[in-house]
mmCIF file of C-alpha atoms in Angstrom:
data_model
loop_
_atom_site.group_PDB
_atom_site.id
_atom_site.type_symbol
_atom_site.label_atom_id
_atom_site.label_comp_id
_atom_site.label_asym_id
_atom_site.label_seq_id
_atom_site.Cartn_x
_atom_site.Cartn_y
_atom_site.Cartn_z
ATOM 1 C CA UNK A 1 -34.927 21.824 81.338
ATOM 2 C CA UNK A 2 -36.800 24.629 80.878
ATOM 3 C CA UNK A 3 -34.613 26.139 79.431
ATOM 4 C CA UNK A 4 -34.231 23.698 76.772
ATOM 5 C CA UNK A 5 -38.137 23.280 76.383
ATOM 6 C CA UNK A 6 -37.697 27.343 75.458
ATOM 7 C CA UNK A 7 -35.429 26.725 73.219
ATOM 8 C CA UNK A 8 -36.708 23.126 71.581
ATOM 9 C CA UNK A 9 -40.734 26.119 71.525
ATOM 10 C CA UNK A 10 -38.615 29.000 69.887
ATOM 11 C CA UNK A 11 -36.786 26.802 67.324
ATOM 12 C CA UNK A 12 -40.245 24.516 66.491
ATOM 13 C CA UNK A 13 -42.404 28.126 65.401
ATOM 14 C CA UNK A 14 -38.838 29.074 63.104
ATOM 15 C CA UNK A 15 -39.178 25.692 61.781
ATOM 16 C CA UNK A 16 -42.754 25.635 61.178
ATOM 17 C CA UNK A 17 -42.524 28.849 59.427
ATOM 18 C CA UNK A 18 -39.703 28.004 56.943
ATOM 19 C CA UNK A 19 -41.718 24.960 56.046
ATOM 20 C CA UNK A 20 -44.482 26.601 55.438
ATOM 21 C CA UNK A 21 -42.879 29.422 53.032
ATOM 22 C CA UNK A 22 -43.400 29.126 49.680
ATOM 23 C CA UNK A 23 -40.406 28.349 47.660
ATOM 24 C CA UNK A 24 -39.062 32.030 46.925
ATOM 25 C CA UNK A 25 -38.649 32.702 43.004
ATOM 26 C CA UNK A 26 -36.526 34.916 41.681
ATOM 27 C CA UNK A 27 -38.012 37.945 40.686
ATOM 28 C CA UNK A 28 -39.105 38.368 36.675
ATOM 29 C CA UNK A 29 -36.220 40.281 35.004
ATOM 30 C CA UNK A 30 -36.630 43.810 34.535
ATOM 31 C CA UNK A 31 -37.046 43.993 30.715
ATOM 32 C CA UNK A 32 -35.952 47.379 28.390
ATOM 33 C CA UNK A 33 -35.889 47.439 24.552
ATOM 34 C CA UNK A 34 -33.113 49.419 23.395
ATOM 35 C CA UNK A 35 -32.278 50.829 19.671
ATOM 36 C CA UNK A 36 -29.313 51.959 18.783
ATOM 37 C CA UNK A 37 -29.049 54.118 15.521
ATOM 38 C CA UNK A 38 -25.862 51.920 14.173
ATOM 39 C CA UNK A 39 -26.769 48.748 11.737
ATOM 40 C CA UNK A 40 -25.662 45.155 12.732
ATOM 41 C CA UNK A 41 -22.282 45.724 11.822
ATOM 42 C CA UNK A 42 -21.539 48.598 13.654
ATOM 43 C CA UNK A 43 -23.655 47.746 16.818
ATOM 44 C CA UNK A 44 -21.016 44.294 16.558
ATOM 45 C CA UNK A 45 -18.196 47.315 17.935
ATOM 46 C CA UNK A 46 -20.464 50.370 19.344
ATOM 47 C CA UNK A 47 -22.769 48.859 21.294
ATOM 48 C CA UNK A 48 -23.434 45.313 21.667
ATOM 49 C CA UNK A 49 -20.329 43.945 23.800
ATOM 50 C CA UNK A 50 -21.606 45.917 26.179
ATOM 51 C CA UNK A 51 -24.897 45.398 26.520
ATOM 52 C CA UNK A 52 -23.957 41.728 26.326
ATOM 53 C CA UNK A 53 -21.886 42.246 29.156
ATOM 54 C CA UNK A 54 -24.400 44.072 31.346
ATOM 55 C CA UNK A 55 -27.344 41.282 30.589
ATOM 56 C CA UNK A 56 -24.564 39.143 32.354
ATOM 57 C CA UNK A 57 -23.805 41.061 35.051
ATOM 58 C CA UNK A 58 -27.085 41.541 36.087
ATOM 59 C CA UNK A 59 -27.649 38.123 36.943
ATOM 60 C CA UNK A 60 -31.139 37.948 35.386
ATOM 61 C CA UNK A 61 -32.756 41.045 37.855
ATOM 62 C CA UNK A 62 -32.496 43.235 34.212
ATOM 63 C CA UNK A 63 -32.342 42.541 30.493
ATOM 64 C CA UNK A 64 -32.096 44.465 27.664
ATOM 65 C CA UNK A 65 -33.497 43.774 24.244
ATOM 66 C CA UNK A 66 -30.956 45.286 21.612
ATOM 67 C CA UNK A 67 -32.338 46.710 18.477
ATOM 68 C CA UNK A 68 -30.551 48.152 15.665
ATOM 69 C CA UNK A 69 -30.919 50.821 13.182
ATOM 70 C CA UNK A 70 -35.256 51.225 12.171
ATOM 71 C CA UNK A 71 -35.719 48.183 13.492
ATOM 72 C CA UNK A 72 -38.612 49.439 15.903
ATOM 73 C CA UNK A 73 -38.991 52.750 14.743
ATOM 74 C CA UNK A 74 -37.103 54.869 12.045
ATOM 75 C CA UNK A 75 -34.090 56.529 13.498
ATOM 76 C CA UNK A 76 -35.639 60.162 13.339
ATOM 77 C CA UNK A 77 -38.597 58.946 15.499
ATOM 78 C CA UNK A 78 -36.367 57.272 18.410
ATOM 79 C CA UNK A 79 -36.678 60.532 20.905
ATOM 80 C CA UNK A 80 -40.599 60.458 20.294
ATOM 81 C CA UNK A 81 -40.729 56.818 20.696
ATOM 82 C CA UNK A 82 -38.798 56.483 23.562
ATOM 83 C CA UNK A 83 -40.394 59.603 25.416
ATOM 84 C CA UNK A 84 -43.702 57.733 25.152
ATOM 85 C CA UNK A 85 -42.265 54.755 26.587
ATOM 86 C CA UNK A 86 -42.744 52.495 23.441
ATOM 87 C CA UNK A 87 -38.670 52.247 23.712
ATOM 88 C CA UNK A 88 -37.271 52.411 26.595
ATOM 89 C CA UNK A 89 -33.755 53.803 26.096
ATOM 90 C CA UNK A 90 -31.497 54.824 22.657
ATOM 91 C CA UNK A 91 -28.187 54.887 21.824
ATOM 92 C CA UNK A 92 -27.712 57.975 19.000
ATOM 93 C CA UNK A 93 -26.681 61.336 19.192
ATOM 94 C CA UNK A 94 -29.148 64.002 18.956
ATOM 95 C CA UNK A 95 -29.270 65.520 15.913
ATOM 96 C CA UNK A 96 -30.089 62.103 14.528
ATOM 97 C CA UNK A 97 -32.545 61.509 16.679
ATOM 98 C CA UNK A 98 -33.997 64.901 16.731
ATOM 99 C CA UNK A 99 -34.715 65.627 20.171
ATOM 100 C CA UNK A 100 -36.977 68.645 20.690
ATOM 101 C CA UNK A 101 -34.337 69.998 22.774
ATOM 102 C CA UNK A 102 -31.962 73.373 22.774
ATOM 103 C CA UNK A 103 -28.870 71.183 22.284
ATOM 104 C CA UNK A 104 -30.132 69.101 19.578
ATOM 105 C CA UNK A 105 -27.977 70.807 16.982
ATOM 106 C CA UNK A 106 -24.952 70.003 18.990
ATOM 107 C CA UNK A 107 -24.813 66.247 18.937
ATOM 108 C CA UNK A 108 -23.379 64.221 15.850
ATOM 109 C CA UNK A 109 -21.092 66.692 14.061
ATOM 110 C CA UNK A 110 -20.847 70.326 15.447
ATOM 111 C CA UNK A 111 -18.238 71.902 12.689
ATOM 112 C CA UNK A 112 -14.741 72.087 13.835
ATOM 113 C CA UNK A 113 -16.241 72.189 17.851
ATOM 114 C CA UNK A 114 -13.655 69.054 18.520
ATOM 115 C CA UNK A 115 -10.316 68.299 17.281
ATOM 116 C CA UNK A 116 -10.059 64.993 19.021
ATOM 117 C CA UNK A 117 -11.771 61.708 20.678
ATOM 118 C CA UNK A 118 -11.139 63.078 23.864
ATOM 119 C CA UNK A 119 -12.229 66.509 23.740
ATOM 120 C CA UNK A 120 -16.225 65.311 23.799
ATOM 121 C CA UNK A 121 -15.909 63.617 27.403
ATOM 122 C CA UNK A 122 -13.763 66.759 28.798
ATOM 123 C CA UNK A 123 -16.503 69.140 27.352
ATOM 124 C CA UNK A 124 -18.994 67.316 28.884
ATOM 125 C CA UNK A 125 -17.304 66.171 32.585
ATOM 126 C CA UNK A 126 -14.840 68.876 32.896
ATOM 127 C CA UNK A 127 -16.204 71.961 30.945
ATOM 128 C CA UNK A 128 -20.335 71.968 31.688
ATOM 129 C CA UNK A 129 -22.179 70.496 28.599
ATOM 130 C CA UNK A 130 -23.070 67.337 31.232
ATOM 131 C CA UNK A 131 -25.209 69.422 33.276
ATOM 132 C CA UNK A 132 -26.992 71.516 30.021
ATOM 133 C CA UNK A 133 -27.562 68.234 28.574
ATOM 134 C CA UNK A 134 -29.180 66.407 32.017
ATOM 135 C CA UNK A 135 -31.398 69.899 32.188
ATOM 136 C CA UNK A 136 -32.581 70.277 28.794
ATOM 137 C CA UNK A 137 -33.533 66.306 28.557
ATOM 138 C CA UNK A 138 -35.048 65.890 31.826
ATOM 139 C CA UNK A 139 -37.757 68.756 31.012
ATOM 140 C CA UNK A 140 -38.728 66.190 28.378
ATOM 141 C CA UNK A 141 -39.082 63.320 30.132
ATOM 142 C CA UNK A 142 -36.011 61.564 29.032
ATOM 143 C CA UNK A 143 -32.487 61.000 31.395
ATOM 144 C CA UNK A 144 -29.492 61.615 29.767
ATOM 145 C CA UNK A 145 -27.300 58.825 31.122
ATOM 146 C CA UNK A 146 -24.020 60.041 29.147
ATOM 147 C CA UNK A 147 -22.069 61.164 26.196
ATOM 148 C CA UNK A 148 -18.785 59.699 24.680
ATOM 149 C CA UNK A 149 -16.844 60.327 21.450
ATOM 150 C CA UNK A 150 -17.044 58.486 18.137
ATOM 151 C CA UNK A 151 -14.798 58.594 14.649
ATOM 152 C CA UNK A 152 -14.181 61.969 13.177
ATOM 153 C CA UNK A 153 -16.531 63.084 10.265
ATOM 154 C CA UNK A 154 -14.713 62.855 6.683
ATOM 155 C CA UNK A 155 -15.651 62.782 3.239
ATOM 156 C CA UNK A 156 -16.100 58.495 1.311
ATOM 157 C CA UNK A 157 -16.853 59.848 -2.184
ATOM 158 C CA UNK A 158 -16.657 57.643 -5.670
ATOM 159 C CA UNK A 159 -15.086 60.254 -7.499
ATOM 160 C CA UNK A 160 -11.631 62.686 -5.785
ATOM 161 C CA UNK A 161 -12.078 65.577 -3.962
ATOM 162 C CA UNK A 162 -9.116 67.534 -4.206
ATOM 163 C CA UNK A 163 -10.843 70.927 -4.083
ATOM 164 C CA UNK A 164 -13.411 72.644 -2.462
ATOM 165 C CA UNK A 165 -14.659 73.304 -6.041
ATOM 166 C CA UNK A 166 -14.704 69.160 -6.501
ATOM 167 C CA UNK A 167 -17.942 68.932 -3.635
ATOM 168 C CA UNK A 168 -20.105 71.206 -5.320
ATOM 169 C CA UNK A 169 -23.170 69.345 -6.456
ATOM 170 C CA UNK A 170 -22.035 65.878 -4.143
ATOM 171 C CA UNK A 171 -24.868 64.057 -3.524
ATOM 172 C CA UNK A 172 -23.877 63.119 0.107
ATOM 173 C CA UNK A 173 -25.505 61.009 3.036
ATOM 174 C CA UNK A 174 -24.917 63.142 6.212
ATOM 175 C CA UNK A 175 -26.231 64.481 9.941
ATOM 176 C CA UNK A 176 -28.753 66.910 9.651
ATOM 177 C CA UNK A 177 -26.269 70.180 11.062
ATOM 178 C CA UNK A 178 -23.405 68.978 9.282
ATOM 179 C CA UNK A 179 -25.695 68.729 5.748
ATOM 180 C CA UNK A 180 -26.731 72.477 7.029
ATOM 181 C CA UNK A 181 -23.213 73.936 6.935
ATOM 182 C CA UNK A 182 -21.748 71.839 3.997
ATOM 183 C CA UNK A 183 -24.754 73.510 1.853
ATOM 184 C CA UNK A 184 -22.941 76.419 1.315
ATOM 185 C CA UNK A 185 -20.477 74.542 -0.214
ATOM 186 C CA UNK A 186 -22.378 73.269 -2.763
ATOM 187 C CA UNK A 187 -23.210 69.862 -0.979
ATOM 188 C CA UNK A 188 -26.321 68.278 -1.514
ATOM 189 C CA UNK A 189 -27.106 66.704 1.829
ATOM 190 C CA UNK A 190 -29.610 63.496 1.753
ATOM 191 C CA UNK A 191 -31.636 61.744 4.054
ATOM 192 C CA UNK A 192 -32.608 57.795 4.062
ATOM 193 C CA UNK A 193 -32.235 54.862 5.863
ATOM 194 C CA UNK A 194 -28.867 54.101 7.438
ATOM 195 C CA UNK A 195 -29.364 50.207 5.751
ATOM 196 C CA UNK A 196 -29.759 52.056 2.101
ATOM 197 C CA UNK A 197 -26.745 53.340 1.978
ATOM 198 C CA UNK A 198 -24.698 51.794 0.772
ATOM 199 C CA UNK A 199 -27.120 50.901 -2.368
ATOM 200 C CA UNK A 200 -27.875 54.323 -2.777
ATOM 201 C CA UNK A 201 -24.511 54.854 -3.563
ATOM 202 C CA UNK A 202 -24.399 51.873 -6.083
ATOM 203 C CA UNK A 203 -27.229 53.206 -7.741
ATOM 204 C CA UNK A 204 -25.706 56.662 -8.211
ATOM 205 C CA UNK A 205 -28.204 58.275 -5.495
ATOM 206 C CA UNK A 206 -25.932 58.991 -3.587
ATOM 207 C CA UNK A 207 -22.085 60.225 -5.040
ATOM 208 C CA UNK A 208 -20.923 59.813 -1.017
ATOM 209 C CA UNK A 209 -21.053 59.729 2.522
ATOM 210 C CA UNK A 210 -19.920 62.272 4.993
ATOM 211 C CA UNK A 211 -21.223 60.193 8.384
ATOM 212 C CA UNK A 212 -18.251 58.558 9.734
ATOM 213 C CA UNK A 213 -14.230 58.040 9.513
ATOM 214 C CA UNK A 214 -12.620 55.517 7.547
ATOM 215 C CA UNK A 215 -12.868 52.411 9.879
ATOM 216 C CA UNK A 216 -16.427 52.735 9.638
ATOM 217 C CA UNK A 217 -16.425 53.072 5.700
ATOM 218 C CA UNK A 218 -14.622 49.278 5.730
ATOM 219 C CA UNK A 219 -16.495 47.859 8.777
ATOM 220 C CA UNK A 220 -20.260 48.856 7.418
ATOM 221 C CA UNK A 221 -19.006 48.273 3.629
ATOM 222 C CA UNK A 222 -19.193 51.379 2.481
ATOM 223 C CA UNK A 223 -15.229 51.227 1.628
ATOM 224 C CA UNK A 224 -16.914 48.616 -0.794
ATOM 225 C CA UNK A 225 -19.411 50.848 -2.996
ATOM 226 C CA UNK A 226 -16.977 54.511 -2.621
ATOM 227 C CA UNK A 227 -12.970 55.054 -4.079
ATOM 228 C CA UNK A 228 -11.824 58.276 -2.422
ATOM 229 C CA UNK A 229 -11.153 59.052 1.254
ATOM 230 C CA UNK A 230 -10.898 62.861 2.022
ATOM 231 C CA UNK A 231 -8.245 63.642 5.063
ATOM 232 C CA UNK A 232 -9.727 66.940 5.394
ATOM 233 C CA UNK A 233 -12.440 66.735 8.396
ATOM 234 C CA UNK A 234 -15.206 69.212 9.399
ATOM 235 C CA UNK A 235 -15.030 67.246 13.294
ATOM 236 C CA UNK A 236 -12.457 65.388 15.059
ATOM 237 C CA UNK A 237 -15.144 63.619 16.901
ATOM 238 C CA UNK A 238 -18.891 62.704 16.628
ATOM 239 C CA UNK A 239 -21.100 62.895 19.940
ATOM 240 C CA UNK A 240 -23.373 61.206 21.058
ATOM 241 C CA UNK A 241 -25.148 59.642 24.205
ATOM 242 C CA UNK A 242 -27.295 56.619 25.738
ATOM 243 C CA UNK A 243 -30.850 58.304 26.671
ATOM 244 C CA UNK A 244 -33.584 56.363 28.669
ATOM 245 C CA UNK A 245 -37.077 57.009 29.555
ATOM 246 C CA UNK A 246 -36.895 58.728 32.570
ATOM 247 C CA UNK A 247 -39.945 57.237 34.268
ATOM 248 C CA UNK A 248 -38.207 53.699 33.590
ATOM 249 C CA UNK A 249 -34.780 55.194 34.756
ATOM 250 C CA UNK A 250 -36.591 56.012 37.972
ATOM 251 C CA UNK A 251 -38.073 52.464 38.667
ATOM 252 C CA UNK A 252 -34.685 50.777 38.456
ATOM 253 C CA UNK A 253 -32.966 50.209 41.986
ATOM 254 C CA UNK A 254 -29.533 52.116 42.494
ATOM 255 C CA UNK A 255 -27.473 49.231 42.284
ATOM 256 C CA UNK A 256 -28.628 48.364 38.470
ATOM 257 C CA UNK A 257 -28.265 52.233 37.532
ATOM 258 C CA UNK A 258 -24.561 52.051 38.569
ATOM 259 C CA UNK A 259 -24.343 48.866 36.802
ATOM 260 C CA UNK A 260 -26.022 50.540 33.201
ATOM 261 C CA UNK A 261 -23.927 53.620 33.704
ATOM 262 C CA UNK A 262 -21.058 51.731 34.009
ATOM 263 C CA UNK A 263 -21.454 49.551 30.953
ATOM 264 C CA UNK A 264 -22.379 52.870 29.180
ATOM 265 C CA UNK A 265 -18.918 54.157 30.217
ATOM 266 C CA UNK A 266 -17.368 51.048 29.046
ATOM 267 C CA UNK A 267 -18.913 51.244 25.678
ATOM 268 C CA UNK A 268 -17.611 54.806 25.449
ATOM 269 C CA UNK A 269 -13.814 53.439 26.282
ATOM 270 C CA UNK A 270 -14.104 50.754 23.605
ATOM 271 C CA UNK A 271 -15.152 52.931 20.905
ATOM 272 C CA UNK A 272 -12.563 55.458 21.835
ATOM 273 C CA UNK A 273 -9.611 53.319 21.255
ATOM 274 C CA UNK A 274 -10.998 51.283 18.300
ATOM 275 C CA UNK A 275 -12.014 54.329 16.113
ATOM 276 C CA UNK A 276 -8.521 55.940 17.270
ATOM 277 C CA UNK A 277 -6.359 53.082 16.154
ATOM 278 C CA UNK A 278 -8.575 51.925 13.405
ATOM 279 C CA UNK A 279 -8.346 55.521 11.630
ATOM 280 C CA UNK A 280 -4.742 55.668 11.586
ATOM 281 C CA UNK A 281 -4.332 51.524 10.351
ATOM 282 C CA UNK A 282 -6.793 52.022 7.718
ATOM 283 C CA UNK A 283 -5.018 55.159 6.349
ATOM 284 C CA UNK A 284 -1.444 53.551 6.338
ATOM 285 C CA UNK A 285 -2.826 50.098 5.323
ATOM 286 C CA UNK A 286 -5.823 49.931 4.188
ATOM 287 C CA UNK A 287 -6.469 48.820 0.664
ATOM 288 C CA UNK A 288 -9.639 50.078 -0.126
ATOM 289 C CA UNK A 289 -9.918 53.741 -0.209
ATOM 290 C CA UNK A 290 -6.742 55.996 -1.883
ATOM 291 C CA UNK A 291 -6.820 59.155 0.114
ATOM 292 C CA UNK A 292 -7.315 62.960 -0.776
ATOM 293 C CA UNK A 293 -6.473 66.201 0.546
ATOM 294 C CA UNK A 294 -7.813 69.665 0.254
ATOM 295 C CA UNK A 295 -4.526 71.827 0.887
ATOM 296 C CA UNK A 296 -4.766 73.429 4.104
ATOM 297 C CA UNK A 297 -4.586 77.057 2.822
ATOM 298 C CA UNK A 298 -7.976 76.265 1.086
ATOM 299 C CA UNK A 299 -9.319 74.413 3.756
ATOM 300 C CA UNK A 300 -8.997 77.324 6.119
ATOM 301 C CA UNK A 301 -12.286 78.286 4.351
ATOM 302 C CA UNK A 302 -14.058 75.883 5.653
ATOM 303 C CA UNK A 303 -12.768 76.837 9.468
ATOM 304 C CA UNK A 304 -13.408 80.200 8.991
ATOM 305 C CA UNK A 305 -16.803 79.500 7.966
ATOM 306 C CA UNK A 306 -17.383 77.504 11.169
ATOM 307 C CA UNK A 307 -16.651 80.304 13.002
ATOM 308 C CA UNK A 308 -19.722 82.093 11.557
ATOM 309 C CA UNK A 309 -21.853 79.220 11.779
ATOM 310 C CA UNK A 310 -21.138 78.676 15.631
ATOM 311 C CA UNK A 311 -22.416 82.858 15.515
ATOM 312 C CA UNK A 312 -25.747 81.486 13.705
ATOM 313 C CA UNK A 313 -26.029 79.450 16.064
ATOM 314 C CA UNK A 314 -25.510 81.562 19.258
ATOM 315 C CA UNK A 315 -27.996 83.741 18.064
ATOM 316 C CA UNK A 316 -30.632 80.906 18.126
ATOM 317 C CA UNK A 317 -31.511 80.864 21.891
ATOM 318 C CA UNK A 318 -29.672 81.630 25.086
ATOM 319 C CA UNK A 319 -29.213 78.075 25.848
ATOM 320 C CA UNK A 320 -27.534 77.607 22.781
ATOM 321 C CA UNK A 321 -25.341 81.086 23.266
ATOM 322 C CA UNK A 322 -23.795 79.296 26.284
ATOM 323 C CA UNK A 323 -23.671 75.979 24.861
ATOM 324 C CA UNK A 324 -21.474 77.961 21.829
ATOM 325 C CA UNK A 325 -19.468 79.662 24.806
ATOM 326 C CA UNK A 326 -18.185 76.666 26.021
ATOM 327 C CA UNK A 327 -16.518 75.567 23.107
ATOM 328 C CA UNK A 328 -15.043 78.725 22.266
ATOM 329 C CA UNK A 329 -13.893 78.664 25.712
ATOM 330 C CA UNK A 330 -12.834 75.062 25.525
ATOM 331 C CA UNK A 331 -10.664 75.513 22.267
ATOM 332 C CA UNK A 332 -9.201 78.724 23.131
ATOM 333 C CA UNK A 333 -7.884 77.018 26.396
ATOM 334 C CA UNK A 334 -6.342 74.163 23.926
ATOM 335 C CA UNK A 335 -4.691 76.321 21.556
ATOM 336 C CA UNK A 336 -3.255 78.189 24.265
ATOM 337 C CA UNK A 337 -2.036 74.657 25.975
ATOM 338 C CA UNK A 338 -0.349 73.970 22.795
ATOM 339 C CA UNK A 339 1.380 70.359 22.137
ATOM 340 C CA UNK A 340 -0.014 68.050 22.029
ATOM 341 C CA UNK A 341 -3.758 69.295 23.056
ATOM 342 C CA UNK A 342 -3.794 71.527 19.497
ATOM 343 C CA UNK A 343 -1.136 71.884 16.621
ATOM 344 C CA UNK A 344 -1.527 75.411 15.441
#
């Protein structure tokens, strides 16, 4: 009995205190605005499946707010913005976005520093740039979450190139390094709004894009407003990264961190595979765009011009000097791998 009267005492105050708990409510969702520097269309392939995917996942602890190109801010203002916190993460690369960082001049189109889609996540997992990049971003206030590859940077022009002679005076829409070393091939680089494109080049503003490969030209309808696709690239792969605010990146709890970086990886894989396939589809059966070719002899120009640029570059900082290392490094160690890392 007393015994039971124990138990009948200890089991009444457990009672009596679930009863009188409030019903528990789920904790309001975490809630981050992200912009990503692609339009609709693109963000449809780049970007959006996966944040979709993580909202799920997350089980209503975190959302994200997607935003697309200028929609909050212009794109050359997303590093400032999301530094203050008034974003609080960006999908671009840096160059675009122009970070106040050493590396800044790496990210969209570095000339000739990749060959290939997969050379950007080796450089940065197996070859250093990961650890430059967390440095130089988290004395800014910003976390670098990750970088992937995109589509290789070629020439969508309305009239042929067939010549290096054929770009001088090309009106083109292009990164800010890449406009830097196609200037001394007579390109005119221009800046506006990734949504004008494609009326700038209706209008005759623009005579082409240098920005993207060709399943970007048909995706974003640019394949619509230009004739002439130029083989010839000056990178086999654009970088760029997901960035966050770093004091909002440190409020998160592990387990959604894991969950972001994942999705981030994810959107990386996606757009590997779908830029990959979609160049070589286009080319072979696409219907839009007849393709070009600078012969390779001539082209070499270009390359060896690189080179010199990459010394320009070096010479900048010491930061930069290693950064420059690295892919000399990197692409000496592919050339000497041979097939099918690099065909001489």
């Amino acid at each position: 009995m007393t015994s039971r009267r124990k138990f009948l005492k200890t089991a009444g105050i457990a009672g009596a205190a679930t009863l009188a708990a409030p019903a528990v409510k789920a904790q309001a969702p975490i809630k981050w605005r992200m912009q990503t520097y692609a339009g609709p269309a693109l963000a449809e392939h780049v970007i959006k499946p996966s944040i979709d995917a993580f909202n799920i996942a997350a089980k209503g602890q975190m959302e994200i707010e997607l935003f697309f190109s200028d929609q909050l801010v212009p794109t050359g203002e997303l590093f400032r913005a999301m530094q203050k916190g008034t974003i609080d993460a960006v999908q671009s690369d840096d160059d675009s976005m122009a970070s106040p960082t050493e590396v800044t001049v790496f990210g969209g189109y570095f000339p000739f520093a990749s060959r290939y889609s997969l050379d950007v996540p080796v450089l940065f997992n197996q070859y250093g740039l990961k650890e430059i990049w967390d440095e130089e971003y988290a004395a800014v206030g910003v976390k670098h979450i990750s970088a992937g590859a995109w589509d290789p940077c070629h020439f969508a022009t309305k009239d042929p190139i067939n010549s290096l002679e054929d770009m001088k005076g090309k009106r083109v829409f292009t990164f800010p390094t890449a406009g830097r070393f196609l200037s001394q091939f007579g390109v005119v680089p221009v800046t506006l709004p990734w949504e004008d494109i494609e009326v700038a080049v209706q209008t005759g503003e623009l005579d082409g894009i240098a920005w993207s490969g060709i399943t970007e030209d048909y995706t974003v309808g640019w394949a619509d407003v230009t004739n002439y696709f130029l083989t010839n690239n000056i990178s086999g792969a654009w970088a760029g990264s997901f960035f966050a605010n770093m004091d909002r990146w440190n409020e998160l709890p592990e387990h959604l961190k894991v969950m972001l970086q994942m999705a981030m990886d994810q959107s990386h894989y996606y757009r590997q595979w779908w830029y990959w396939g979609g160049e070589a589809n286009l080319r072979v059966h696409g219907t839009k765009l007849k393709l070009t070719t600078i012969p390779d002899e001539e082209w070499a120009t270009v390359e060896k011009a690189a080179v010199q640029f990459w010394d320009e570059i070096a010479a900048e900082s010491p930061t930069k000097a290693k950064v420059v290392d690295i892919f000399r490094k990197y692409n000496a160690d592919m050339e000497k791998a041979g097939r099918p890392y690099r065909y001489s």
